[in-house]
Coordinates of C-alpha atoms in Angstrom, one line a residue:
M1 CA 28.6 45.2 -39.3
A2 CA 30.8 42.9 -41.3
L3 CA 30.2 40.0 -38.9
Y4 CA 26.5 40.6 -38.9
T5 CA 26.5 40.6 -42.7
I6 CA 28.1 37.1 -42.6
N7 CA 25.5 36.2 -39.9
Y8 CA 22.6 37.1 -42.2
S9 CA 24.4 35.6 -45.2
D10 CA 24.4 32.3 -43.4
K11 CA 20.6 32.7 -42.8
L12 CA 19.7 33.7 -46.3
L13 CA 21.7 30.9 -47.8
L14 CA 18.9 28.4 -47.0
G15 CA 16.5 30.5 -49.0
L16 CA 18.9 30.7 -52.0
V17 CA 19.6 27.0 -52.1
A18 CA 16.0 25.9 -51.2
Q19 CA 15.1 25.1 -54.8
P20 CA 18.4 23.4 -55.7
L21 CA 18.1 21.3 -52.6
K22 CA 14.5 20.4 -53.3
E23 CA 15.5 19.3 -56.8
E24 CA 18.7 17.4 -55.8
L25 CA 17.8 15.9 -52.5
G26 CA 14.0 15.6 -53.1
L27 CA 13.0 17.9 -50.2
T28 CA 9.5 19.4 -49.8
S29 CA 8.6 23.0 -48.9
S30 CA 7.6 21.8 -45.5
Q31 CA 11.0 20.2 -44.9
I32 CA 12.7 23.4 -45.9
G33 CA 10.4 25.3 -43.5
L34 CA 11.1 22.8 -40.8
T35 CA 14.9 23.3 -41.3
A36 CA 14.4 27.1 -40.9
S37 CA 12.3 26.5 -37.8
V38 CA 14.9 24.3 -36.2
F39 CA 17.6 26.9 -36.9
F40 CA 15.6 29.7 -35.3
F41 CA 14.6 27.5 -32.3
A42 CA 18.3 26.9 -31.7
F43 CA 19.0 30.6 -32.4
T44 CA 16.4 31.5 -29.7
I45 CA 18.0 29.2 -27.1
G46 CA 21.5 30.5 -27.9
G47 CA 20.4 34.1 -27.4
F48 CA 19.8 33.5 -23.7
F49 CA 23.5 32.8 -23.3
A50 CA 24.6 36.2 -24.5
G51 CA 24.9 37.7 -21.0
S52 CA 26.8 34.7 -19.6
I53 CA 29.2 34.7 -22.6
N54 CA 29.8 38.5 -22.0
K55 CA 30.8 37.8 -18.4
L56 CA 33.1 34.9 -19.2
F57 CA 34.9 36.1 -22.3
S58 CA 36.1 39.3 -23.8
L59 CA 34.1 40.5 -26.8
K60 CA 37.1 39.9 -29.0
W61 CA 37.4 36.2 -28.2
A62 CA 33.7 35.5 -27.8
L63 CA 32.9 36.7 -31.3
I64 CA 35.9 35.0 -32.8
G65 CA 34.8 31.7 -31.3
L66 CA 31.3 32.1 -32.5
A67 CA 32.4 33.0 -36.0
L68 CA 34.7 30.0 -36.3
I69 CA 31.8 27.7 -35.3
W70 CA 29.6 29.3 -38.1
A71 CA 32.4 28.7 -40.6
A72 CA 32.8 25.0 -39.5
M73 CA 29.0 24.4 -39.9
M74 CA 29.2 25.2 -43.6
L75 CA 31.5 22.3 -44.4
P76 CA 29.5 19.1 -43.6
M77 CA 26.9 19.8 -46.3
V78 CA 29.7 20.0 -48.8
V79 CA 31.0 16.6 -47.8
V80 CA 27.7 14.8 -47.1
G81 CA 24.7 16.6 -48.4
S82 CA 21.5 15.2 -46.9
F83 CA 18.4 16.4 -45.1
T84 CA 19.7 15.1 -41.8
V85 CA 23.0 16.8 -42.2
L86 CA 21.3 20.0 -43.2
L87 CA 19.0 19.8 -40.1
V88 CA 21.8 19.2 -37.7
T89 CA 24.2 21.8 -39.0
R90 CA 21.6 24.5 -39.2
A91 CA 20.6 23.7 -35.6
I92 CA 24.3 24.1 -34.4
L93 CA 24.7 27.2 -36.6
G94 CA 21.5 28.7 -35.0
F95 CA 22.7 28.0 -31.5
A96 CA 26.1 29.7 -32.2
E97 CA 24.5 32.7 -34.0
G98 CA 21.9 33.3 -31.2
P99 CA 24.2 35.2 -28.8
S100 CA 26.0 37.2 -31.5
G101 CA 23.4 39.9 -32.0
A102 CA 23.5 41.1 -28.4
L103 CA 27.3 40.9 -28.3
V104 CA 27.7 42.8 -31.6
L105 CA 25.4 45.6 -30.4
S106 CA 27.1 45.7 -27.0
A107 CA 30.4 46.1 -28.8
T108 CA 28.9 48.9 -30.9
Y109 CA 27.3 50.7 -28.0
T110 CA 30.7 51.0 -26.2
W111 CA 31.5 53.8 -28.7
H112 CA 28.2 55.7 -28.4
P113 CA 26.2 57.5 -25.6
V114 CA 22.6 56.4 -25.1
E115 CA 21.0 59.3 -27.0
K116 CA 23.1 58.6 -30.1
R117 CA 22.6 54.8 -30.5
G118 CA 19.9 54.8 -33.1
L119 CA 22.1 55.4 -36.1
P120 CA 24.8 53.0 -34.9
S121 CA 22.1 50.4 -34.4
A122 CA 21.0 51.1 -38.0
F123 CA 24.4 50.2 -39.3
I124 CA 24.3 46.9 -37.5
S125 CA 20.7 46.2 -38.6
A126 CA 21.7 47.2 -42.1
A127 CA 23.8 44.1 -42.2
N128 CA 20.6 42.3 -43.0
S129 CA 20.1 44.4 -46.1
T130 CA 23.8 44.4 -47.0
A131 CA 23.7 40.6 -47.0
K132 CA 20.8 40.6 -49.4
I133 CA 22.1 43.4 -51.6
A134 CA 25.8 42.4 -51.8
M135 CA 25.9 38.8 -50.8
A136 CA 22.7 37.3 -52.2
P137 CA 23.4 38.2 -55.9
L138 CA 27.0 36.9 -55.4
L139 CA 25.9 33.7 -53.8
A140 CA 23.1 33.3 -56.4
L141 CA 25.8 33.7 -59.1
I142 CA 28.0 31.1 -57.4
I143 CA 25.1 28.7 -57.1
A144 CA 24.1 29.2 -60.8
R145 CA 27.6 28.9 -62.1
F146 CA 29.2 26.3 -59.9
G147 CA 26.5 24.7 -57.8
W148 CA 25.2 25.1 -54.3
H149 CA 28.2 23.4 -52.6
Y150 CA 30.4 26.3 -53.4
S151 CA 28.2 28.8 -51.8
F152 CA 28.7 26.9 -48.5
L153 CA 32.5 27.0 -49.0
A154 CA 32.5 30.7 -49.8
L155 CA 30.8 31.6 -46.5
A156 CA 33.1 29.3 -44.5
G157 CA 36.1 31.1 -46.0
L158 CA 34.6 34.5 -45.4
G159 CA 34.0 33.7 -41.7
V160 CA 37.6 32.7 -41.2
L161 CA 38.8 35.9 -42.9
W162 CA 36.6 38.0 -40.6
C163 CA 38.2 36.4 -37.5
V164 CA 41.6 37.6 -38.7
L165 CA 40.3 41.1 -39.3
W166 CA 38.5 41.3 -35.9
Y167 CA 41.6 40.1 -34.0
F168 CA 43.7 42.9 -35.3
V169 CA 41.2 45.9 -35.2
W170 CA 38.9 45.4 -32.2
K171 CA 39.1 47.4 -29.1
P172 CA 36.3 48.6 -26.7
G173 CA 35.1 52.1 -26.7
P174 CA 34.8 54.7 -23.9
Y175 CA 31.3 53.7 -22.9
A176 CA 32.2 50.0 -22.2
A177 CA 31.0 48.5 -19.0
I178 CA 33.6 47.1 -16.6
K179 CA 33.4 43.4 -16.8
N180 CA 31.8 41.7 -13.8
T181 CA 34.3 38.9 -13.9
A182 CA 37.1 41.4 -13.2
I183 CA 35.4 43.1 -10.3
K184 CA 35.4 41.8 -6.8
L185 CA 33.8 43.6 -3.9
E186 CA 34.5 42.2 -0.5
G187 CA 35.3 38.8 -2.0
K188 CA 32.0 38.6 -4.0
A189 CA 31.3 39.3 -7.6
K190 CA 29.4 42.5 -8.4
K191 CA 25.6 41.9 -8.6
P192 CA 23.4 43.3 -11.4
A193 CA 22.4 46.9 -10.6
V194 CA 18.8 46.3 -11.5
K195 CA 16.8 43.1 -11.1
W196 CA 16.5 41.4 -14.5
S197 CA 12.8 40.8 -13.9
R198 CA 12.2 44.5 -13.6
I199 CA 13.9 45.1 -17.0
F200 CA 12.0 42.3 -18.7
L201 CA 8.6 43.2 -17.4
S202 CA 9.0 47.0 -18.1
R203 CA 6.4 48.4 -20.5
T204 CA 9.2 49.5 -22.9
F205 CA 10.7 46.0 -23.0
L206 CA 7.2 44.4 -23.6
G207 CA 6.1 47.0 -26.1
A208 CA 9.4 46.7 -28.1
L209 CA 8.9 42.9 -28.1
A210 CA 5.3 43.3 -29.4
A211 CA 6.8 45.2 -32.4
A212 CA 9.9 43.1 -32.9
V213 CA 8.3 39.7 -32.9
P214 CA 6.0 40.1 -36.0
M215 CA 8.7 42.1 -37.8
Y216 CA 11.3 39.3 -37.1
G217 CA 8.8 36.8 -38.3
L218 CA 8.5 38.7 -41.6
I219 CA 12.3 39.0 -41.8
T220 CA 12.7 35.2 -41.5
V221 CA 10.0 34.5 -44.1
V222 CA 11.8 36.9 -46.5
L223 CA 15.2 35.2 -45.7
T224 CA 13.8 31.7 -46.2
W225 CA 11.1 32.1 -48.9
L226 CA 11.4 35.3 -50.9
P227 CA 13.7 33.9 -53.6
S228 CA 11.3 30.9 -54.0
Y229 CA 8.4 33.3 -54.1
F230 CA 10.0 35.4 -56.9
E231 CA 11.0 32.3 -58.8
V232 CA 8.1 29.8 -58.4
G233 CA 5.3 32.2 -57.4
L234 CA 6.0 35.1 -59.7
G235 CA 7.7 33.4 -62.6
F236 CA 11.2 35.1 -62.6
T237 CA 14.3 33.1 -63.3
R238 CA 16.5 31.8 -60.5
L239 CA 19.2 34.3 -61.2
Q240 CA 16.6 37.2 -61.4
A241 CA 15.1 36.0 -58.2
G242 CA 18.5 36.1 -56.4
A243 CA 19.2 39.5 -57.8
M244 CA 15.9 41.0 -56.8
F245 CA 16.3 39.5 -53.3
G246 CA 18.2 42.8 -52.6
F247 CA 15.3 45.1 -53.5
P248 CA 13.5 45.0 -50.1
S249 CA 16.9 45.5 -48.5
I250 CA 17.6 48.6 -50.5
A251 CA 14.3 50.0 -49.2
A252 CA 15.2 48.9 -45.7
L253 CA 18.6 50.6 -45.8
I254 CA 17.2 53.9 -46.9
A255 CA 14.4 53.7 -44.3
M256 CA 16.7 52.7 -41.4
F257 CA 19.4 55.3 -42.0
V258 CA 17.0 58.1 -42.6
S259 CA 14.7 57.3 -39.6
T260 CA 17.6 56.7 -37.1
A261 CA 19.5 59.8 -38.2
I262 CA 16.4 61.9 -37.7
T263 CA 15.4 60.2 -34.4
D264 CA 18.9 60.5 -32.9
K265 CA 18.9 64.3 -33.7
L266 CA 15.5 64.6 -32.1
M267 CA 16.7 62.7 -29.0
V268 CA 19.7 65.1 -28.6
R269 CA 17.3 68.0 -28.9
G270 CA 15.2 66.7 -26.1
V271 CA 12.2 65.3 -27.9
S272 CA 10.4 62.6 -25.9
S273 CA 11.8 59.1 -26.3
K274 CA 8.2 57.8 -26.3
I275 CA 7.7 59.6 -29.7
V276 CA 11.2 58.9 -31.0
R277 CA 11.6 55.3 -29.9
G278 CA 7.9 54.3 -29.4
I279 CA 5.6 56.0 -31.9
V280 CA 8.0 56.2 -34.8
P281 CA 8.8 52.4 -35.1
G282 CA 5.1 51.7 -34.3
V283 CA 4.0 53.8 -37.3
G284 CA 6.5 52.1 -39.5
L285 CA 5.3 48.6 -38.6
L286 CA 1.7 49.7 -38.9
L287 CA 2.3 50.8 -42.5
C288 CA 4.2 47.6 -43.3
G289 CA 1.4 45.4 -41.9
A290 CA -1.4 47.3 -43.7
T291 CA 0.5 47.0 -47.0
M292 CA 1.1 43.2 -46.6
V293 CA -2.6 42.7 -45.9
V294 CA -3.6 44.0 -49.4
L295 CA -0.8 42.0 -51.1
P296 CA -3.1 39.1 -52.4
M297 CA -5.1 41.8 -54.3
I298 CA -2.1 42.6 -56.5
H299 CA -1.6 40.4 -59.6
V300 CA 1.2 42.1 -61.5
P301 CA 4.5 40.3 -60.6
M302 CA 6.8 43.4 -60.8
T303 CA 4.3 45.4 -58.8
V304 CA 4.3 42.7 -56.1
V305 CA 8.1 42.9 -55.9
L306 CA 7.9 46.7 -55.4
V307 CA 5.1 46.6 -52.9
V308 CA 6.8 43.9 -50.8
S309 CA 10.1 45.8 -51.0
A310 CA 8.6 49.1 -49.8
A311 CA 6.5 47.6 -47.0
Y312 CA 9.5 45.5 -45.8
G313 CA 11.7 48.6 -45.9
V314 CA 9.5 50.8 -43.7
G315 CA 8.9 48.0 -41.3
C316 CA 12.6 47.4 -40.7
I317 CA 13.0 50.7 -38.9
V318 CA 11.6 48.7 -35.9
T319 CA 14.8 46.8 -35.5
P320 CA 17.5 49.5 -34.8
I321 CA 15.1 51.7 -32.9
T322 CA 13.8 49.1 -30.5
N323 CA 17.4 47.8 -29.9
A324 CA 18.4 51.4 -28.9
A325 CA 15.4 51.7 -26.7
I326 CA 16.3 48.5 -24.8
S327 CA 19.9 49.7 -24.3
Q328 CA 18.4 53.0 -23.0
I329 CA 16.6 51.4 -20.0
C330 CA 19.6 49.3 -18.9
P331 CA 22.7 49.9 -16.9
P332 CA 25.8 49.5 -19.1
D333 CA 26.9 46.2 -17.7
Q334 CA 23.4 44.7 -18.3
V335 CA 22.9 45.8 -21.9
A336 CA 24.3 42.5 -23.4
G337 CA 22.2 40.4 -21.1
A338 CA 19.0 42.4 -21.7
L339 CA 19.5 42.5 -25.5
G340 CA 20.4 38.8 -25.5
V341 CA 17.0 38.0 -23.9
F342 CA 15.2 40.5 -26.1
L343 CA 16.7 39.2 -29.4
A344 CA 16.1 35.6 -28.2
L345 CA 12.5 36.2 -27.5
Q346 CA 11.9 37.9 -30.8
A347 CA 13.6 35.1 -32.6
V348 CA 10.7 32.8 -31.4
A349 CA 8.9 34.2 -34.5
G350 CA 11.6 32.6 -36.6
I351 CA 10.6 29.2 -35.2
V352 CA 7.0 29.4 -36.3
A353 CA 7.0 31.8 -39.3
P354 CA 8.9 29.7 -42.0
P355 CA 7.1 26.4 -41.4
I356 CA 3.7 28.3 -41.3
T357 CA 4.6 29.8 -44.7
G358 CA 5.7 26.4 -46.0
A359 CA 2.4 24.8 -44.9
I360 CA 0.4 27.6 -46.4
V361 CA 2.2 27.3 -49.7
D362 CA 1.9 23.5 -49.8
G363 CA -1.9 23.8 -49.2
A364 CA -2.6 26.7 -51.5
A365 CA -4.1 26.4 -55.0
T366 CA -1.0 28.0 -56.5
A367 CA 2.4 28.9 -55.1
A368 CA 1.8 32.6 -55.8
A369 CA -1.5 32.5 -53.8
G370 CA 0.2 30.7 -51.0
Y371 CA 3.1 33.1 -50.6
A372 CA 0.7 36.1 -50.8
Q373 CA -1.6 34.6 -48.2
S374 CA 1.3 34.0 -45.8
F375 CA 2.5 37.7 -46.1
Q376 CA -1.1 38.7 -45.4
V377 CA -1.1 36.7 -42.2
F378 CA 2.1 38.3 -40.9
G379 CA 0.7 41.7 -42.0
L380 CA -2.3 41.3 -39.6
V381 CA -0.1 40.3 -36.7
S382 CA 2.2 43.3 -37.4
I383 CA -0.7 45.7 -37.1
V384 CA -1.6 44.4 -33.7
G385 CA 2.1 44.6 -32.6
A386 CA 2.4 48.1 -33.8
I387 CA -0.5 49.3 -31.8
I388 CA 0.8 47.7 -28.6
A389 CA 4.2 49.2 -29.1
M390 CA 2.9 52.7 -29.6
I391 CA 0.9 52.4 -26.4
F392 CA 3.5 50.8 -24.2
M393 CA 6.9 52.1 -25.2
N394 CA 8.4 55.0 -23.2
P395 CA 12.2 54.4 -22.7
S396 CA 13.0 57.6 -20.7
R397 CA 10.2 56.9 -18.2
D398 CA 11.2 53.3 -17.7
A399 CA 14.9 54.2 -17.5
Q400 CA 14.1 56.6 -14.7
R401 CA 12.1 54.0 -12.8
L402 CA 14.8 51.3 -13.2
M403 CA 17.8 53.5 -12.4
A404 CA 16.0 54.6 -9.3
E405 CA 16.6 51.1 -8.0
A406 CA 20.3 51.3 -8.7
P407 CA 22.0 54.1 -6.6
S408 CA 25.4 53.1 -7.9
V409 CA 24.3 53.6 -11.5
R410 CA 22.8 57.1 -10.7
A411 CA 26.1 58.1 -9.2

């Protein structure tokens, strides 16, 4: 959870420094959006390597290596601040952060059985909210008091500090898969128990993706543009905007912990996973999308903040529950690979969402109207994704079908 908080702090930093960089370096909203798009493009590509990294390295050293790369990518902007340096470092940062989600979740799931992975998933997903609640105001204060350069230095130091902590405390749990690289069977490495194509084309995987993509697009828009929306669009001060950045995250924390605690209990009691891990996140996303659609009709700034926060919070239950659903349909040694692909594919939304928002804002009559219109667009897409997820997702059914192809797993 600590590592993922740093991960999201790296992401939200661009949103916090967007206005200072535009003023100091003369950047446009479209250039900021392009930078975010490049980051998430690299993030998407990097995510596909999660399975390979999990085979080649232990979780301890894999995550230490990735975290050190993140820290290193904070430094060039401090030395030579320019649009080119920003673009290149964010691309490298994205590539290194891409595999981390699947690896962090895999490490977490080694301590929890399938039916109790919703709440642990919420703790990891809560890092998104923790970063906005705890880190965003702190970074905003650093930027306001000392300048944006020091915010980059602070995250670099935090990344190195985490590596020391992880080295001394990490160990795998009782549900860890035996590493493929350590197993030899008649001179050959152990093959995956289930064909990857069967996992990726399962209705649960596709349904979860339909829900996760629009929600991830909204998350990236919030990370990249919400402080600017509050400051430029709604008229709050820069410090107020940074502080209120945490409001949606408070709502998300409450929604995620309550929903996953309840759904885990329902799973243990035998309630259908289609309801628990299909209908529930679909309804959350549906409510989120419907609320975003009516956002342009609201003209009171503080009301807009509260509405965005509530809608974002209920929509965020999609993330931990769909992650748990994907882990449910996979054999243990294929969880990292499946989650890596799942998280990489959903991150495609991060490639298109920030620049679309930037283009809408640049072309709108006012900044406030542009931001509201962009949220409306993502709300409509979310409604469609929610309906698909509720129809398609049924983890227990797909788990039975996939495990039927893997006799060794059933045994």
